[in-house]
Coordinates of C-alpha atoms in Angstrom, one line a residue:
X607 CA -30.4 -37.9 -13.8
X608 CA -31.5 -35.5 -16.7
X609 CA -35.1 -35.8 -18.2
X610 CA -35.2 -36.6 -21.8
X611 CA -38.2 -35.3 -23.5
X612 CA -39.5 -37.4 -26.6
X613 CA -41.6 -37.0 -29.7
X614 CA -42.2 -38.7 -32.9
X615 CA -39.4 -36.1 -34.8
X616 CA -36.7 -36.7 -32.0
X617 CA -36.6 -40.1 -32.9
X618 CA -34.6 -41.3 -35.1
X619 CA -34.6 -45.4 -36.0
X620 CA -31.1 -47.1 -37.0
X621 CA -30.0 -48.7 -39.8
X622 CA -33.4 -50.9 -40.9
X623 CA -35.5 -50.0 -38.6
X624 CA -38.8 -48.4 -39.3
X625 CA -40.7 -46.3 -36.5
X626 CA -44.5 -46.8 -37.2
X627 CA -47.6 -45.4 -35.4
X628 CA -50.0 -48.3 -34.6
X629 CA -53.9 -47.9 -36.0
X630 CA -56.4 -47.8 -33.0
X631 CA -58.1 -50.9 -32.6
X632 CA -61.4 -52.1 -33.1
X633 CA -64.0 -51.1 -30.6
X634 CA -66.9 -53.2 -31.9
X635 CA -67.4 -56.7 -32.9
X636 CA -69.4 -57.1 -36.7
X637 CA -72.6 -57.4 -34.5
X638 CA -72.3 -54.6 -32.7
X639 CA -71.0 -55.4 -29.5
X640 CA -68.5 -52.9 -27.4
X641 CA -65.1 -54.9 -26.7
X642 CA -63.4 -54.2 -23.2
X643 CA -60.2 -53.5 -23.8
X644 CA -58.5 -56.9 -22.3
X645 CA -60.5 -58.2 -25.4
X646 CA -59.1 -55.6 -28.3
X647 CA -56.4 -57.7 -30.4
X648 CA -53.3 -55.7 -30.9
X649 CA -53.8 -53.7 -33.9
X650 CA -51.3 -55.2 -37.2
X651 CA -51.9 -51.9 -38.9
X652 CA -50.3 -48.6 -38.9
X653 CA -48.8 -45.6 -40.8
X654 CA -44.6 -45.0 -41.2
X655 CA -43.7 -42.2 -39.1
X656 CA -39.9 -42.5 -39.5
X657 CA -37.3 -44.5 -40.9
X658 CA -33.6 -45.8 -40.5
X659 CA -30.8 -45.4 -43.4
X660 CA -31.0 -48.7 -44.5
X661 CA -29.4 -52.0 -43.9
X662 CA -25.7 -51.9 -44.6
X663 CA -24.4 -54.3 -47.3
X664 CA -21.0 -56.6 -46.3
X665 CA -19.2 -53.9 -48.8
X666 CA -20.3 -51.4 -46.7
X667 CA -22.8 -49.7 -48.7
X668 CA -26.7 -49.3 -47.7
X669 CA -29.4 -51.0 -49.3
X670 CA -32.3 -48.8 -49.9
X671 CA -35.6 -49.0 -47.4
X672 CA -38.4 -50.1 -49.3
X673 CA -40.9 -48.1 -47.0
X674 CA -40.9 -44.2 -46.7
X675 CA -42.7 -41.9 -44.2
X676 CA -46.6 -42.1 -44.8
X677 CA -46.8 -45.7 -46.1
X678 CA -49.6 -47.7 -44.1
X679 CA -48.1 -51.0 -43.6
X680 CA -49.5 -54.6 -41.9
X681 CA -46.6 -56.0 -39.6
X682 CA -46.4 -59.2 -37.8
X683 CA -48.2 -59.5 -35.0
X684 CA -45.9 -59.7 -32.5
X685 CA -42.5 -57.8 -34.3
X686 CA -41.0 -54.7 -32.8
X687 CA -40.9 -52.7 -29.7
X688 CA -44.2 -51.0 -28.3
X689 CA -43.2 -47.1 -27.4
X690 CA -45.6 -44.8 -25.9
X691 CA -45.2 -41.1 -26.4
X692 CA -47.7 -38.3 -25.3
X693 CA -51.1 -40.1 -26.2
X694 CA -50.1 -41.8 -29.3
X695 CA -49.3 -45.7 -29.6
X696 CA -46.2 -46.5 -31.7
X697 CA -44.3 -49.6 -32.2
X698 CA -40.0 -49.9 -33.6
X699 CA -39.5 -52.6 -36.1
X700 CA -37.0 -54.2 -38.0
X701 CA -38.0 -53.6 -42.0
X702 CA -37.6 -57.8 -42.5
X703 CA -41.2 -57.7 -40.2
X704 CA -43.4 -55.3 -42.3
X705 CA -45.3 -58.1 -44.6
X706 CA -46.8 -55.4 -47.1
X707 CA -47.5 -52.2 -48.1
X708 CA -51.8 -50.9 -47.7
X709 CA -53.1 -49.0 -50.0

């Protein structure tokens, strides 16, 4: 079996699905103290890397994303897929589980 070799731009999400790279955790409490890692929440934070075409309508036609590349998003906590390429943390959701838009 072939090896496929991923990055961020050889992915491509489909139809409403948004491909977002996840916001490093917090490595200290508000009083200082260094959290181990089985203590780190998963992050709910992150910025849009890539995005589907949109959802298609029942007359066939596409309904506009409302997120584009470079939006930094909060998500549900435990929506999407977690995907790991080279170093970086990303996680593929569905557009219905971003909850708003961070300025």
């Amino acid at each position: 079996m072939a090896a496929v070799s991923l990055s961020v731009s050889t992915v491509k999400p489909l139809g409403d699905r948004v491909f977002v790279k996840v916001s490093a955790s917090e490595e200290k409490t508000a009083g200082g103290i260094l959290l181990p890692d089985t203590a780190k929440e998963k992050p709910q934070v992150g910025e849009v890397v890539q995005v589907g075409s949109g959802k298609r309508n029942d007359d066939g036609s596409r309904q506009e994303m409302e997120v584009k590349i470079g939006d930094k998003v909060l998500y549900s906590k435990y929506a999407g897929t977690d995907v790991k390429l080279g170093g970086d943390e990303y996680v593929l959701l569905s557009e219905k589980d971003i909850l708003a838009i961070v300025s």
